[in-house]
Amino acid sequence: NKHVIRGKSGVEQVKLLDRFNNKTTTGTLYLTATHLIFVESNVPGAHEIWILHHHIASVEKLSLTTSGCPLLIQCRNFRVVHFVVPRERDCHDVYSSLLRLLRPVSYDELYAFSYNPKQNEQQREVGWQLIDLTAEFERLGLPCDQWQLSDVNRDYKVCETYPRDLYVPITASKPIIVGSSKFRSKGRFPVLTYFYQEKKAAVCRCSQPLSGFSARCLEDEHMLQAISKANHNSRFVYVMDTRPKLNALANRAAGKGYENEDNYSNIRFQFVGIENIHVMRASLQKLLEVVGTRSLSVNDYLLGLESSGWLRHIKAIVDAAIFLTKAVTVEGASVLVHCSDGWDRTAQVCALGALLMDPYYRTLKGFMVLIEKEWISFGHKFADRCDQLDGDPREVSPVFTQFLDCVWQLMEQFPQAFEFSEWFLIQLHEHVHSCQFGNFLGNSQRQREELQLKDRTYSLWAHLLSEQHNYLNPVYSPSFAERHPVLEPSTQPWNFKFWRNMYHQFDRTMHPRQSILKHTLTLKESNSKLEDTAHTLQAVSSYLLSSPLRCTNTPLQSLSSLHDSSPDAPDGNGGERTVEGSSATENGYGELQSSFSSKNEPAMVSLEFGVARMTC
Amino acid sequence: MTMEFSEHIKTANVDDVVLKLPLRPALKGTLCVTAHHLVFSERKEEGSYQLLLLLRSVDAIEKSVENLLGYPQYPSAGPGQRMTGLSGSSGTIVIKCKDLRILQFDIPGMEECLNVASSIEALSSLESVTELYPFFHRPRELSLSEPWGLSSPQQQYAQTERLWDRWRLSKVNRNFSVCMSYPRTVIVPCAIDDITLAKAASFRQGGRFPVLCYYHRSNGMVIMRSSQPMTGANRKRCREDELLLQAAIDESEMGYIIDTRSAQQAQQARMAGGGFESKAFYHHWRRLHRHLERGKVLQESLIKLVEACGDPSQNMDRWLSKLENSKWLSHVHSALSTAGLVAECVERDGHSVLVHGFEGTDTTLLVTSLAQLILDPASRTFRGFLQLLEREWVQAGHPFRQRCAHSAHSHARLRQECPAFLLLLDATWQLGRQFPLALEFSEVLLLRLAQDAYASDYGTFLCSSEQERCALQVKENTHCLFQFLLRREEREKYVNPLYEATDLAIWPSVHPQSLQLWTGLFLRWTEYAQTMDEAREEIWTIVKERKETDRPKGCAHTTLSRHDSFTNVENLMDELTVL
């Protein structure tokens, strides 16, 4: 570990201010090549905060105060830390080092290329083979009599942001494909992304046509006809333009636009009205401003929630996915989804729609497959949207975060439908930004191949699967999936809620102090373990119990501690005893606080699994 | 059936009625009006649906009739058809219940429809308490001779030995002459005799002098409650009242008075004869004002919230703005944070607290009971919670009769309705959300209480004070809801499977982001509730599995049960570590 602060191993006596109450923690700040680390001082079992440089969105030096120089750091995983460094010079050192470190200009500088989880080459390779899209299309029954695998993009010649393997209608010949791709923005011509076998209906995706005010393209029209003909259940194919109509109209002036129903013989055209990346970026920013306010009143919270528009946007995406799902599963029609370039809103809607239609994607592994397919392989620009390299800030947008948010909303409505819990989503969000694994680096498959990620980095999927017990949903029911293969979420507005555990994942005081999820998970785990342990113990006890019996009523809790290799260390620092970190002072019920003698706060309790646990 | 009831029933039975319930297909059957119930039975051979609706739970009734005979485009409707009972006319009754459910009956025959509607209107709003259903409810498994109620100040006193050197039981109110709304017995400082109490009472609105409601075992601090002092515009004082408060704490101690009004409201109250404890006369008490809404404002908040929840619009912004506009969550926030403040005074700062507002029968009780839930593990058990409600709400004289006369749907002019008790249940639900293992009872119990406070088969929530209950012999002639809920087969429905007792205080987070709309209550009749119920079932199953794995599973071949083997091994391990 390389230390960047001049001549010192760390800056001491740094205060960490809690953003929602007057609590401060004193500790030492360390800077390594990959992390900023804060270690609480003078506490046994000291609390540590590890912040990955890639997670830092902004560093701000605020104006000097009597107690020192404040440093405000905002992270992409919604952590906000406020340090006060006693000496200005130290603060400046940390600040300028961070500025240098958090703006990598080339991929080689990213954490993934230095991260080493102590696996051998073979394990690394196996990790990269865990998710296999060819197998996924086979699972969907492809290729079949109407759809074939095309090699037209084998060398990324037709569309460089698409994957090599693409499924197209058998009647779509190479000239049609090439012609169509020339008429589509960034060459992203219509291809299949999901196949609903029961009705032989396909979900296809593409980018907007370069129609301008009047241009047409016969090959593109043929392409859509081919898609329509591949499905005998319906005489037409839906074309879903996920943009608001106004945006699509405006695009016509730039030679782009949308399909004219008069030119395409058998389409039904539909606008959906999801806003663009800039609106979404501003919306999240507004939301974070609102919920980051100290002493926020309930009314300002609700008004802020409304004016940020965030939940309105989330609902729009879910509405679009429901439209797609109904068209496919109820009407049996094929649907072509696009937006402008077909890699943001299109990815959101196709992925969410597939999640509603197919229970497989609601399993842990299935969800990985879904992300690999709709997001990674079809070229969602993770590098640009997540600001992996020092790039254009106008390209940054929380498109993937929104998708995870939508999934969470569904989990809330269908608690038994998903094999994984929200901690899995939060962990995914963490790693989309961490650049610790190779999966999300770059903007397209082609770029990933050029970077030789499979040889030089590790796969997140292997990592997540290895600790999947942390991410399971204890009330998941496979039989629920049988009863509800297709989810039909309600779109009443009260079903859309602010996802506190995501946007406040590091604000400990805001969470339920006891977690049902964690508890039932432990129960469920110990249920199965108990069975095993019982046998062992019985053997041991019958051996040992020649001494007289003493029976006491032992609470369940102590039983479970038998299985814990590392029991939770209770706070031994003489602080008040609290229920999982609940304490009166943090909550700020009144002005009494000042009059209280300041007692020691309890040791921080890590909230849940899944929250920012960096492996180094 | 007494004469009065039958007078109200003009049509007792109607056939071919169509019932439309939320989330269910329409049903056809017979509707029957009895003295206390509306009975609907589906006309089917097997497994037919029956609905038994307590008329008291009807909050509002809307009727519309259509007499097709009156229209000229139906000339064929001759006298012959009129003979068959106005087959061309029909009516619809929409019933909005106090538990927020909405039912619709389509009734053939305009006259029948109007008759049924007027019967429901009359029978759902009977004025006399003794005519209400609890006085007629006689289930076979219950007997009127069974004990009524679970707790009382006497019992509370008897069980808290450490109270005895400083506090005593007073029967100064044995005839309800000192305070109409207090129970006969109250807990007061030993140093204060009954004569002083009576004088202090005359200085407090409604005679509600300060009494003890909670003793904090770990440091001996107490929570008391009262009504406002009647200082009036001339800043009157009362030596006895001052003595009473002084006797509650040591010379060297400080106490806090949490006034549930704003400072301005408290000032203005003086003009109407009320007031607050001035620092000059109550040296050892520091007053803090925490404004909590009450009365009409709270009732209107509930009405707006329920209206927002019934809005069929799919618009996100509209929903959020209506939710904000109802202010309900703000009230939940104020209640929890004021209770948190009281608990903080007691537990962290080590001060005794007196809570009051105006009458001391609404927001005061809200705050004292929530503070006890935060502080006292005993009040978080199933029985303990019911005991808390009995002492702090029923016996302490929350005027249920006026406050819960109508709920959110009623068109009647608001009189003294106020959902203070509903707010308590909501705040308790929030506690349960934040500490899902800490309460022994589940949301289902809170929903049951929310329903029974407004309309019940039991006598517990009848009347507004112990005095009224005694005068009407409620305890002799009705069954007790709390006793009933504690019966084993009932109790099972309401317990929290995840409960694990903790003796620590549970400090709720009061960030707006931590508060949630109580969908279980306000959106109870939407599809949302269904999937949630299924998930709850699943958690039950997991917990039960766990308990069964623990329990002996017929180890016939060995005398050791599995649980014993664990216990013993643990004991042995303990011994080993000691050695």
mmCIF file of N, CA, C and O in Angstrom, chain A residues 488-519:
data_model
loop_
_atom_site.group_PDB
_atom_site.id
_atom_site.type_symbol
_atom_site.label_atom_id
_atom_site.label_comp_id
_atom_site.label_asym_id
_atom_site.label_seq_id
_atom_site.Cartn_x
_atom_site.Cartn_y
_atom_site.Cartn_z
ATOM 1 N N GLU A 488 -47.993 -9.247 -12.463
ATOM 2 C CA GLU A 488 -48.825 -8.129 -12.882
ATOM 3 C C GLU A 488 -48.840 -7.090 -11.781
ATOM 4 O O GLU A 488 -49.744 -7.064 -10.952
ATOM 5 N N PRO A 489 -47.831 -6.250 -11.771
ATOM 6 C CA PRO A 489 -47.748 -5.273 -10.677
ATOM 7 C C PRO A 489 -48.855 -4.230 -10.760
ATOM 8 O O PRO A 489 -49.359 -3.924 -11.844
ATOM 9 N N SER A 490 -49.226 -3.732 -9.607
ATOM 10 C CA SER A 490 -50.177 -2.623 -9.568
ATOM 11 C C SER A 490 -49.412 -1.341 -9.832
ATOM 12 O O SER A 490 -48.265 -1.190 -9.432
ATOM 13 N N THR A 491 -50.045 -0.422 -10.537
ATOM 14 C CA THR A 491 -49.361 0.839 -10.793
ATOM 15 C C THR A 491 -50.025 1.990 -10.057
ATOM 16 O O THR A 491 -49.861 3.143 -10.416
ATOM 17 N N GLN A 492 -50.774 1.642 -9.012
ATOM 18 C CA GLN A 492 -51.287 2.706 -8.149
ATOM 19 C C GLN A 492 -50.090 3.449 -7.572
ATOM 20 O O GLN A 492 -49.107 2.820 -7.177
ATOM 21 N N PRO A 493 -50.164 4.759 -7.509
ATOM 22 C CA PRO A 493 -48.965 5.528 -7.117
ATOM 23 C C PRO A 493 -48.403 5.164 -5.746
ATOM 24 O O PRO A 493 -47.212 5.270 -5.540
ATOM 25 N N TRP A 494 -49.257 4.712 -4.816
ATOM 26 C CA TRP A 494 -48.701 4.429 -3.487
ATOM 27 C C TRP A 494 -47.809 3.201 -3.485
ATOM 28 O O TRP A 494 -47.142 2.920 -2.516
ATOM 29 N N ASN A 495 -47.826 2.449 -4.566
ATOM 30 C CA ASN A 495 -46.922 1.312 -4.642
ATOM 31 C C ASN A 495 -45.495 1.708 -4.967
ATOM 32 O O ASN A 495 -44.592 0.877 -4.948
ATOM 33 N N PHE A 496 -45.290 2.977 -5.301
ATOM 34 C CA PHE A 496 -43.941 3.418 -5.628
ATOM 35 C C PHE A 496 -43.393 4.204 -4.452
ATOM 36 O O PHE A 496 -43.954 5.208 -4.051
ATOM 37 N N LYS A 497 -42.302 3.678 -3.914
ATOM 38 C CA LYS A 497 -41.814 4.235 -2.664
ATOM 39 C C LYS A 497 -40.348 4.628 -2.772
ATOM 40 O O LYS A 497 -39.619 4.141 -3.632
ATOM 41 N N PHE A 498 -39.976 5.494 -1.877
ATOM 42 C CA PHE A 498 -38.575 5.914 -1.799
ATOM 43 C C PHE A 498 -37.745 4.760 -1.228
ATOM 44 O O PHE A 498 -38.084 4.205 -0.185
ATOM 45 N N TRP A 499 -36.668 4.404 -1.931
ATOM 46 C CA TRP A 499 -35.870 3.237 -1.539
ATOM 47 C C TRP A 499 -34.806 3.667 -0.530
ATOM 48 O O TRP A 499 -33.664 3.946 -0.890
ATOM 49 N N ARG A 500 -35.209 3.697 0.706
ATOM 50 C CA ARG A 500 -34.334 4.193 1.757
ATOM 51 C C ARG A 500 -33.042 3.380 1.882
ATOM 52 O O ARG A 500 -31.960 3.924 2.051
ATOM 53 N N ASN A 501 -33.162 2.071 1.808
ATOM 54 C CA ASN A 501 -31.980 1.245 2.020
ATOM 55 C C ASN A 501 -30.936 1.406 0.918
ATOM 56 O O ASN A 501 -29.787 1.030 1.091
ATOM 57 N N MET A 502 -31.315 1.959 -0.213
ATOM 58 C CA MET A 502 -30.342 2.271 -1.245
ATOM 59 C C MET A 502 -29.755 3.660 -1.029
ATOM 60 O O MET A 502 -28.559 3.818 -0.828
ATOM 61 N N TYR A 503 -30.616 4.648 -1.017
ATOM 62 C CA TYR A 503 -30.102 6.022 -1.021
ATOM 63 C C TYR A 503 -29.594 6.464 0.353
ATOM 64 O O TYR A 503 -28.912 7.473 0.465
ATOM 65 N N HIS A 504 -29.967 5.714 1.378
ATOM 66 C CA HIS A 504 -29.435 6.019 2.711
ATOM 67 C C HIS A 504 -28.679 4.824 3.260
ATOM 68 O O HIS A 504 -28.648 4.607 4.469
ATOM 69 N N GLN A 505 -28.066 4.039 2.379
ATOM 70 C CA GLN A 505 -27.465 2.805 2.869
ATOM 71 C C GLN A 505 -26.388 3.048 3.914
ATOM 72 O O GLN A 505 -26.109 2.179 4.729
ATOM 73 N N PHE A 506 -25.790 4.220 3.922
ATOM 74 C CA PHE A 506 -24.741 4.467 4.911
ATOM 75 C C PHE A 506 -25.222 5.344 6.063
ATOM 76 O O PHE A 506 -24.451 5.676 6.942
ATOM 77 N N ASP A 507 -26.478 5.741 6.032
ATOM 78 C CA ASP A 507 -27.001 6.579 7.100
ATOM 79 C C ASP A 507 -27.726 5.705 8.103
ATOM 80 O O ASP A 507 -28.931 5.504 8.052
ATOM 81 N N ARG A 508 -26.922 5.225 9.008
ATOM 82 C CA ARG A 508 -27.343 4.185 9.934
ATOM 83 C C ARG A 508 -28.588 4.547 10.728
ATOM 84 O O ARG A 508 -29.448 3.707 10.990
ATOM 85 N N THR A 509 -28.689 5.823 11.120
ATOM 86 C CA THR A 509 -29.779 6.191 12.024
ATOM 87 C C THR A 509 -31.142 6.121 11.346
ATOM 88 O O THR A 509 -32.161 6.190 12.012
ATOM 89 N N MET A 510 -31.139 6.015 10.043
ATOM 90 C CA MET A 510 -32.406 6.109 9.344
ATOM 91 C C MET A 510 -33.105 4.776 9.150
ATOM 92 O O MET A 510 -34.214 4.710 8.669
ATOM 93 N N HIS A 511 -32.418 3.709 9.510
ATOM 94 C CA HIS A 511 -32.941 2.404 9.148
ATOM 95 C C HIS A 511 -33.715 1.761 10.279
ATOM 96 O O HIS A 511 -33.531 2.099 11.433
ATOM 97 N N PRO A 512 -34.553 0.801 9.920
ATOM 98 C CA PRO A 512 -35.150 -0.019 10.963
ATOM 99 C C PRO A 512 -34.013 -0.595 11.791
ATOM 100 O O PRO A 512 -33.003 -1.000 11.244
ATOM 101 N N ARG A 513 -34.201 -0.600 13.106
ATOM 102 C CA ARG A 513 -33.085 -1.005 13.948
ATOM 103 C C ARG A 513 -32.980 -2.514 14.070
ATOM 104 O O ARG A 513 -32.041 -3.054 14.602
ATOM 105 N N GLN A 514 -34.004 -3.184 13.648
ATOM 106 C CA GLN A 514 -33.931 -4.634 13.615
ATOM 107 C C GLN A 514 -34.445 -5.024 12.245
ATOM 108 O O GLN A 514 -35.348 -4.409 11.729
ATOM 109 N N SER A 515 -33.824 -6.028 11.667
ATOM 110 C CA SER A 515 -34.195 -6.357 10.300
ATOM 111 C C SER A 515 -34.892 -7.703 10.216
ATOM 112 O O SER A 515 -34.365 -8.719 10.651
ATOM 113 N N ILE A 516 -36.094 -7.675 9.670
ATOM 114 C CA ILE A 516 -36.826 -8.930 9.463
ATOM 115 C C ILE A 516 -36.038 -9.837 8.548
ATOM 116 O O ILE A 516 -35.877 -11.022 8.780
ATOM 117 N N LEU A 517 -35.522 -9.217 7.489
ATOM 118 C CA LEU A 517 -34.812 -9.976 6.472
ATOM 119 C C LEU A 517 -33.673 -10.748 7.092
ATOM 120 O O LEU A 517 -33.542 -11.961 6.940
ATOM 121 N N LYS A 518 -32.830 -10.029 7.817
ATOM 122 C CA LYS A 518 -31.644 -10.635 8.395
ATOM 123 C C LYS A 518 -32.055 -11.733 9.357
ATOM 124 O O LYS A 518 -31.473 -12.810 9.377
ATOM 125 N N HIS A 519 -33.081 -11.421 10.137
ATOM 126 C CA HIS A 519 -33.496 -12.354 11.166
ATOM 127 C C HIS A 519 -34.038 -13.653 10.580
ATOM 128 O O HIS A 519 -33.635 -14.740 10.976
#
